[in-house]
GROMACS .gro file of N, CA and C in nm:
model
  336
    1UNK      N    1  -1.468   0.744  -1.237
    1UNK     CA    2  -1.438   0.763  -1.098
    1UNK      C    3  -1.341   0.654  -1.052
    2UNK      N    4  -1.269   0.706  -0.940
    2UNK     CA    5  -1.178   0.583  -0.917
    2UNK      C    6  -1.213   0.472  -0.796
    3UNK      N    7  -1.128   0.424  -0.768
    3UNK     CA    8  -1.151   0.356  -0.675
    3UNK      C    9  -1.038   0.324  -0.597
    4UNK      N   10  -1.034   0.416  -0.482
    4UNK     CA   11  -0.873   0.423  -0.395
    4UNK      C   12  -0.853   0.328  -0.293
    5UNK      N   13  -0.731   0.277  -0.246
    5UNK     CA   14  -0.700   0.220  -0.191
    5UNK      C   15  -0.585   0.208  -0.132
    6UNK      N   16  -0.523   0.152  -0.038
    6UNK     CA   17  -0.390   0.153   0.022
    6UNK      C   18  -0.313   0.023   0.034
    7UNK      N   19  -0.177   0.020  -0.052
    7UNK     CA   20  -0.107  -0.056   0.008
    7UNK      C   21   0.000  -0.070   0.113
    8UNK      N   22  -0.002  -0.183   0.243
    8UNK     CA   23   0.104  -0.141   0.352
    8UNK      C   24   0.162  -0.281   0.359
    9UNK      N   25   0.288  -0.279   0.440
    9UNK     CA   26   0.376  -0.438   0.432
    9UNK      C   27   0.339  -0.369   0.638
   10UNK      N   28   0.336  -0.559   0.680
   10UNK     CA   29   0.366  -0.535   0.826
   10UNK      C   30   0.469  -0.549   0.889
   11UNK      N   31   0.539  -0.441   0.991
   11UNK     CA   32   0.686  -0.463   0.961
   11UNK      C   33   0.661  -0.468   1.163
   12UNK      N   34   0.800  -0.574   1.211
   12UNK     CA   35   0.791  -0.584   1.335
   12UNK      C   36   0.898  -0.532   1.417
   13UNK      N   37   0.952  -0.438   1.445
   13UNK     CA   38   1.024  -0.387   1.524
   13UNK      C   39   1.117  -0.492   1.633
   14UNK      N   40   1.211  -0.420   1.728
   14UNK     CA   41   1.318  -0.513   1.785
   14UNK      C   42   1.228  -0.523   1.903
   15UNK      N   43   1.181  -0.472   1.930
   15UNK     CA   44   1.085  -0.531   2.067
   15UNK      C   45   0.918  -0.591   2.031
   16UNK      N   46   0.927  -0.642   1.932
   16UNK     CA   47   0.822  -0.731   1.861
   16UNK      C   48   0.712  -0.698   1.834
   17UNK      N   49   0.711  -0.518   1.814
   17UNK     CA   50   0.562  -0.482   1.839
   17UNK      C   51   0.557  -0.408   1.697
   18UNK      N   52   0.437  -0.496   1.608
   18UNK     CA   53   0.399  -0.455   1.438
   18UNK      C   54   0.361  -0.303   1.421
   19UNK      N   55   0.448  -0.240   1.331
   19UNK     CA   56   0.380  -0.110   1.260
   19UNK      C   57   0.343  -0.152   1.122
   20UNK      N   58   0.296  -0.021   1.070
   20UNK     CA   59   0.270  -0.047   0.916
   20UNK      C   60   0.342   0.078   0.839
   21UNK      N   61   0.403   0.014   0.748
   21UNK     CA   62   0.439   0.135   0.597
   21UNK      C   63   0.359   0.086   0.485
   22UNK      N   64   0.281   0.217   0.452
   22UNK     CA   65   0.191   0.221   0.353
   22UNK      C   66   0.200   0.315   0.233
   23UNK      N   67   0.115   0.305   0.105
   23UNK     CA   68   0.124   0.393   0.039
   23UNK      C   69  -0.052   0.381  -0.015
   24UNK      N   70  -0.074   0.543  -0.067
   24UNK     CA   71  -0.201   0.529  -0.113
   24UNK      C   72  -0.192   0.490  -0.257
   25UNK      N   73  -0.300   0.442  -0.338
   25UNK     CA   74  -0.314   0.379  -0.494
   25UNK      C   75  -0.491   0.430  -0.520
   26UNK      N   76  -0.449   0.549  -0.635
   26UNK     CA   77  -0.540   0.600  -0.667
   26UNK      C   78  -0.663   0.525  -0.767
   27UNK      N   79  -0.621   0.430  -0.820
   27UNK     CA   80  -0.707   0.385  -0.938
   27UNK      C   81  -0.699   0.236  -0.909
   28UNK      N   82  -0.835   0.191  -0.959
   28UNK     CA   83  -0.853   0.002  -0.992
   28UNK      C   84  -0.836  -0.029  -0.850
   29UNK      N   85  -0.873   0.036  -0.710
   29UNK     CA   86  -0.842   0.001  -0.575
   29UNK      C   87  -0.910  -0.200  -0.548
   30UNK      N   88  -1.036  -0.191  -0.615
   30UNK     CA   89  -1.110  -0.344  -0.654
   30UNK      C   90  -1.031  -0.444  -0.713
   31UNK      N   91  -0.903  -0.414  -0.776
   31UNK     CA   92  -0.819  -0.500  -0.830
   31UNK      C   93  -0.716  -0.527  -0.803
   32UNK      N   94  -0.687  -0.484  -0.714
   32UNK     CA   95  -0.526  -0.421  -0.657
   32UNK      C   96  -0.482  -0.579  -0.598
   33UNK      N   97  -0.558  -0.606  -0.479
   33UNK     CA   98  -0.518  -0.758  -0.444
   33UNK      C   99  -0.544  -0.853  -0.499
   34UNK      N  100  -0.575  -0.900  -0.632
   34UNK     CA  101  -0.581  -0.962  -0.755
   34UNK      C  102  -0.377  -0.924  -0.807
   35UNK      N  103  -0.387  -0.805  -0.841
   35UNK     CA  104  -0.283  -0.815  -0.915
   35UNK      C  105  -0.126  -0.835  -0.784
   36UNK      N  106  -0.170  -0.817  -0.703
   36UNK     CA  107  -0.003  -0.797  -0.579
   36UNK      C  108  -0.044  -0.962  -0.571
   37UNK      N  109  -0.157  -1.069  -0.535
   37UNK     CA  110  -0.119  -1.171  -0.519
   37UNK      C  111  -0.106  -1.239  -0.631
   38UNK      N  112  -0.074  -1.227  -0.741
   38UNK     CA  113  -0.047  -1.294  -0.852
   38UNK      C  114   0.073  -1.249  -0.927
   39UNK      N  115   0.106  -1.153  -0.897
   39UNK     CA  116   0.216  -1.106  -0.942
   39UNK      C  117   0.348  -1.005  -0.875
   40UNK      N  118   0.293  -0.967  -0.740
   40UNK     CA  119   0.395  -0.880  -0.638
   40UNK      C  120   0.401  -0.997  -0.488
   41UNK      N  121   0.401  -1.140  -0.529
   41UNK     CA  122   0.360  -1.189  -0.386
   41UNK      C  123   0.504  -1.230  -0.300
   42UNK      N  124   0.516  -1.163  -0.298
   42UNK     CA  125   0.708  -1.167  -0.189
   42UNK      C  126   0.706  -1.063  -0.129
   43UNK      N  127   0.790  -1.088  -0.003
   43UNK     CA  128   0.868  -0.939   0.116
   43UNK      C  129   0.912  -0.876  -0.028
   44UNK      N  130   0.999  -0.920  -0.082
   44UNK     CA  131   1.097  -0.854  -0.170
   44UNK      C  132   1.040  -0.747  -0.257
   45UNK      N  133   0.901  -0.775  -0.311
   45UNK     CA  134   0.792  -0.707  -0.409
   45UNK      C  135   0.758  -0.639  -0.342
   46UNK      N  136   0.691  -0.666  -0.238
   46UNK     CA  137   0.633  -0.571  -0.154
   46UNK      C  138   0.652  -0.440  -0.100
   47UNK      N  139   0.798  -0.484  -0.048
   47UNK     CA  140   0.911  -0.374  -0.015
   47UNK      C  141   0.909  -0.250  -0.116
   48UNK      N  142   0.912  -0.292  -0.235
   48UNK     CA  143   0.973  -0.244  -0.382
   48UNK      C  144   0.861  -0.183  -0.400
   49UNK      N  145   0.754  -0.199  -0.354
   49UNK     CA  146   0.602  -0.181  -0.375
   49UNK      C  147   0.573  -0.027  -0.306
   50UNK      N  148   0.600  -0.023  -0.166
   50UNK     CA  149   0.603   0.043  -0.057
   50UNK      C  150   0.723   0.168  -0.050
   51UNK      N  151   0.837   0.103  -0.079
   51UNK     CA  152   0.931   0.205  -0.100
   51UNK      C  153   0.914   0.348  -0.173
   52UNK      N  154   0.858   0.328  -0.259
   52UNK     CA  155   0.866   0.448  -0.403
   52UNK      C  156   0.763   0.524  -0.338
   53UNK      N  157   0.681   0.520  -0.248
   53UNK     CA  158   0.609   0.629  -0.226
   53UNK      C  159   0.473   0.543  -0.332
   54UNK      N  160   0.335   0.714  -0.256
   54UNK     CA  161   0.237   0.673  -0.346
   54UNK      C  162   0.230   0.641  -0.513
   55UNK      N  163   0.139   0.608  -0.516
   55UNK     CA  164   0.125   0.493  -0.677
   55UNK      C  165  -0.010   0.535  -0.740
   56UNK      N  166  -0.001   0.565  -0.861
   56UNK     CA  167  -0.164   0.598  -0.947
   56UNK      C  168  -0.235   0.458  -0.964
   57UNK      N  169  -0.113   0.382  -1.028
   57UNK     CA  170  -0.264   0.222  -1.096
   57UNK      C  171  -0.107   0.175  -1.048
   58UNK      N  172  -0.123   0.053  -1.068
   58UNK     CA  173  -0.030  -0.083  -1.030
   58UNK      C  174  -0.103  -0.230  -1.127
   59UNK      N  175  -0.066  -0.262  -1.241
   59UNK     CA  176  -0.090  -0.305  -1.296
   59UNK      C  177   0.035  -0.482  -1.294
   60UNK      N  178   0.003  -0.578  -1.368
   60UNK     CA  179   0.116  -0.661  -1.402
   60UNK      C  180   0.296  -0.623  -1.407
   61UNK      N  181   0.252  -0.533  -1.538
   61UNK     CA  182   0.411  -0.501  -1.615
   61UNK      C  183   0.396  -0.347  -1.578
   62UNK      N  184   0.362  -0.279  -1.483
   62UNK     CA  185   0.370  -0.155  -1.442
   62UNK      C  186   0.320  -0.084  -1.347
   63UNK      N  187   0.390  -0.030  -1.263
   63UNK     CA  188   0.344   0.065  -1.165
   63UNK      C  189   0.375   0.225  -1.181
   64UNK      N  190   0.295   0.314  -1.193
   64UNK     CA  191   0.281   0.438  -1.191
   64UNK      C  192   0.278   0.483  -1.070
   65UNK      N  193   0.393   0.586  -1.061
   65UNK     CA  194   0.445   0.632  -0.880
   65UNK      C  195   0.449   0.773  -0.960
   66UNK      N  196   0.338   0.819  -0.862
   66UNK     CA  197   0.347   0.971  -0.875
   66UNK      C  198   0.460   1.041  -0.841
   67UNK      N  199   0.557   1.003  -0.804
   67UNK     CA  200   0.742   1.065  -0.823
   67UNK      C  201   0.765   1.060  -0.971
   68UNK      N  202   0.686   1.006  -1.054
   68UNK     CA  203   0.763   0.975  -1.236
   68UNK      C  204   0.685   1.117  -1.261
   69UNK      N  205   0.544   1.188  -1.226
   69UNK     CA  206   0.502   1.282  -1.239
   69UNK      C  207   0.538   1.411  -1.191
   70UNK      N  208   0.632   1.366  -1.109
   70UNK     CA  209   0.757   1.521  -1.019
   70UNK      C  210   0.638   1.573  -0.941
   71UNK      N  211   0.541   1.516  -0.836
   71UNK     CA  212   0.466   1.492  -0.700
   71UNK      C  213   0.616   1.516  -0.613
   72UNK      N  214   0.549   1.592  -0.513
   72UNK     CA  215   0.742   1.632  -0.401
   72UNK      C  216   0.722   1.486  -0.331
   73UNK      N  217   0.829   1.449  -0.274
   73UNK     CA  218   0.823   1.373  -0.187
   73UNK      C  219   0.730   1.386  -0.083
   74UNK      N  220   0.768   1.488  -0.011
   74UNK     CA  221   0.713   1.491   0.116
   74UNK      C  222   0.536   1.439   0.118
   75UNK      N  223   0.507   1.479  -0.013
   75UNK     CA  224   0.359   1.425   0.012
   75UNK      C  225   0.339   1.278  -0.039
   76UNK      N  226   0.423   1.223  -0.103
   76UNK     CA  227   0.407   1.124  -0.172
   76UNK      C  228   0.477   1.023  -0.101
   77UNK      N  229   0.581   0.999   0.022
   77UNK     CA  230   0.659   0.936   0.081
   77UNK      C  231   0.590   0.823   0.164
   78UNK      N  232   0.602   0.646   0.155
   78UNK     CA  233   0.513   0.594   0.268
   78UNK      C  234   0.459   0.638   0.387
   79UNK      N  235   0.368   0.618   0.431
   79UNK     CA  236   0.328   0.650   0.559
   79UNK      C  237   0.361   0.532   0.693
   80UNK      N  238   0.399   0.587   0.749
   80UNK     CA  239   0.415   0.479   0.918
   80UNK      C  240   0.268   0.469   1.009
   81UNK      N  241   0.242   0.381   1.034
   81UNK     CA  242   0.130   0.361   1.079
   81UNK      C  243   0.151   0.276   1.285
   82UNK      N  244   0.186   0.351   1.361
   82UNK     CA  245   0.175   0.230   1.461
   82UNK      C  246   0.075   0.128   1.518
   83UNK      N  247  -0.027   0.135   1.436
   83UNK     CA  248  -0.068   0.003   1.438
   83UNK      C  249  -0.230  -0.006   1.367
   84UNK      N  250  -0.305  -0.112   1.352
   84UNK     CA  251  -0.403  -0.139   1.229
   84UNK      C  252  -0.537  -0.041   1.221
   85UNK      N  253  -0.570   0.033   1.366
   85UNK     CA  254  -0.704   0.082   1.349
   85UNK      C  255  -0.637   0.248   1.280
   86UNK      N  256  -0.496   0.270   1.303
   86UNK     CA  257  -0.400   0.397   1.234
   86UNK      C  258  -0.391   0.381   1.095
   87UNK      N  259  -0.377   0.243   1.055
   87UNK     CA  260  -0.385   0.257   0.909
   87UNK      C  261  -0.512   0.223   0.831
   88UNK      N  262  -0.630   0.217   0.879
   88UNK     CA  263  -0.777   0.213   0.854
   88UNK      C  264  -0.753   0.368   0.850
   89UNK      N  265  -0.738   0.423   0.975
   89UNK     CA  266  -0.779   0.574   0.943
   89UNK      C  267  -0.767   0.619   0.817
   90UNK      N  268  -0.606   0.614   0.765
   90UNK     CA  269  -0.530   0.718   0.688
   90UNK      C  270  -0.575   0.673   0.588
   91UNK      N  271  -0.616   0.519   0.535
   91UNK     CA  272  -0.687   0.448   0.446
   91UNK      C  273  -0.819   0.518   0.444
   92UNK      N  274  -0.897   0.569   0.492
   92UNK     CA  275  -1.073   0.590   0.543
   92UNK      C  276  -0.999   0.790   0.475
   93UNK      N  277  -0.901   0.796   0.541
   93UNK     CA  278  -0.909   0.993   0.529
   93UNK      C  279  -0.888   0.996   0.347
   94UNK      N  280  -0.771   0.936   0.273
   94UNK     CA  281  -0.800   0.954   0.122
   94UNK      C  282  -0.932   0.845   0.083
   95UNK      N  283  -1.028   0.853   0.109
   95UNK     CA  284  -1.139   0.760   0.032
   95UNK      C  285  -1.103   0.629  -0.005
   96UNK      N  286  -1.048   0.611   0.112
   96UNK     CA  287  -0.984   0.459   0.055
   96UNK      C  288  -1.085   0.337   0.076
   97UNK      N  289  -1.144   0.205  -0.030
   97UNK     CA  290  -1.227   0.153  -0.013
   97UNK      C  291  -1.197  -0.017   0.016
   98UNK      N  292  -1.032   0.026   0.010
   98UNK     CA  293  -0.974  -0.141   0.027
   98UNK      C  294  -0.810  -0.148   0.071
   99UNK      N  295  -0.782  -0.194   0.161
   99UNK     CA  296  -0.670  -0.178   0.252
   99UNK      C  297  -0.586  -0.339   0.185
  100UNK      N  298  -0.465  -0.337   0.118
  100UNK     CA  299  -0.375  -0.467   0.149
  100UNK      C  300  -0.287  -0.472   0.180
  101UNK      N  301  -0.262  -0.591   0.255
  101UNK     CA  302  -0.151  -0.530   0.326
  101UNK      C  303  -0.089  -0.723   0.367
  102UNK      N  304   0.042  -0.680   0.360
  102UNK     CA  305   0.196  -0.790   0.312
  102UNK      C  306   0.172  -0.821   0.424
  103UNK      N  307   0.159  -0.922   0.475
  103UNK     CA  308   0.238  -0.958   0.641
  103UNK      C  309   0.236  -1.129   0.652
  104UNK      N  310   0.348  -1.198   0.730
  104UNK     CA  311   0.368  -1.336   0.725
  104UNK      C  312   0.353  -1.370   0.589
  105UNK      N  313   0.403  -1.335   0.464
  105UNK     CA  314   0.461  -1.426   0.359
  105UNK      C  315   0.312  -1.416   0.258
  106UNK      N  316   0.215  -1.312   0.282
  106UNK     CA  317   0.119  -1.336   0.200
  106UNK      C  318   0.056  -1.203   0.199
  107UNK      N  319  -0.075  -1.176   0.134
  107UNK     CA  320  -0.125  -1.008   0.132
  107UNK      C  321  -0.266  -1.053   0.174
  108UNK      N  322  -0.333  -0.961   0.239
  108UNK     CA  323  -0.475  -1.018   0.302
  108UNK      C  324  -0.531  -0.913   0.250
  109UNK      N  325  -0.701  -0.876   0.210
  109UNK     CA  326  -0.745  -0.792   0.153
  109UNK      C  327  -0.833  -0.733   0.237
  110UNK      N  328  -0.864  -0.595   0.292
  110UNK     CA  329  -0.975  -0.569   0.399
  110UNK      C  330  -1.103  -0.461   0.287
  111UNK      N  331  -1.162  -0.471   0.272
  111UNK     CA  332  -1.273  -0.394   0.250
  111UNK      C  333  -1.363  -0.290   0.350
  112UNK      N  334  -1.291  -0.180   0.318
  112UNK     CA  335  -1.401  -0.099   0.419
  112UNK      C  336  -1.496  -0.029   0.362
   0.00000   0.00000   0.00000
């Protein structure tokens, strides 16, 4: 069985008010902020992280993006979130059991 989870970066708009872009991560959700703070810990990673759309496992030396499996975009594309109890939801609607998420220069881990 897996253990799902979501990754999102916090991004702040021109009138200073935080959304979120997220993606869901189907497998190892218990390990996920282990491996992004030891090895994805930059805007730059993060970005790179978030961009490709949803992700199966996310490991060290590999990330599996269900786009390498020909998944359409449209379902697989980040999600926008305007703001944190929105991305609990969408986190809570795929069985998601652990939310991380990029913001100010570091990744914080939420457990729901």
């Amino acid at each position: 069985m897996s253990t799902r989870s979501r990754i999102a970066i916090a991004e702040k708009n021109e009138a200073g008010i935080i959304t979120y872009r997220s993606v869901y991560v189907h497998f190892d959700g218990d390990l996920v902020n282990e491996t992004l703070t030891k090895h994805y810990n930059s805007q730059k990673l993060a970005e790179q992280i978030v961009k490709h759309g949803d992700i199966s496992s996310i490991t060290e030396g590999e990330i599996k993006r269900y786009r390498d499996y020909g998944d359409a975009w449209v379902t697989i594309r980040p999600r926008l979130s305007c703001n944190m109890e929105q991305l609990i939801k969408i986190t809570k609607e795929n069985d998601g059991q652990y939310l991380n998420v990029y913001q100010a220069g570091e990744w914080k881990e939420y457990r729901l």
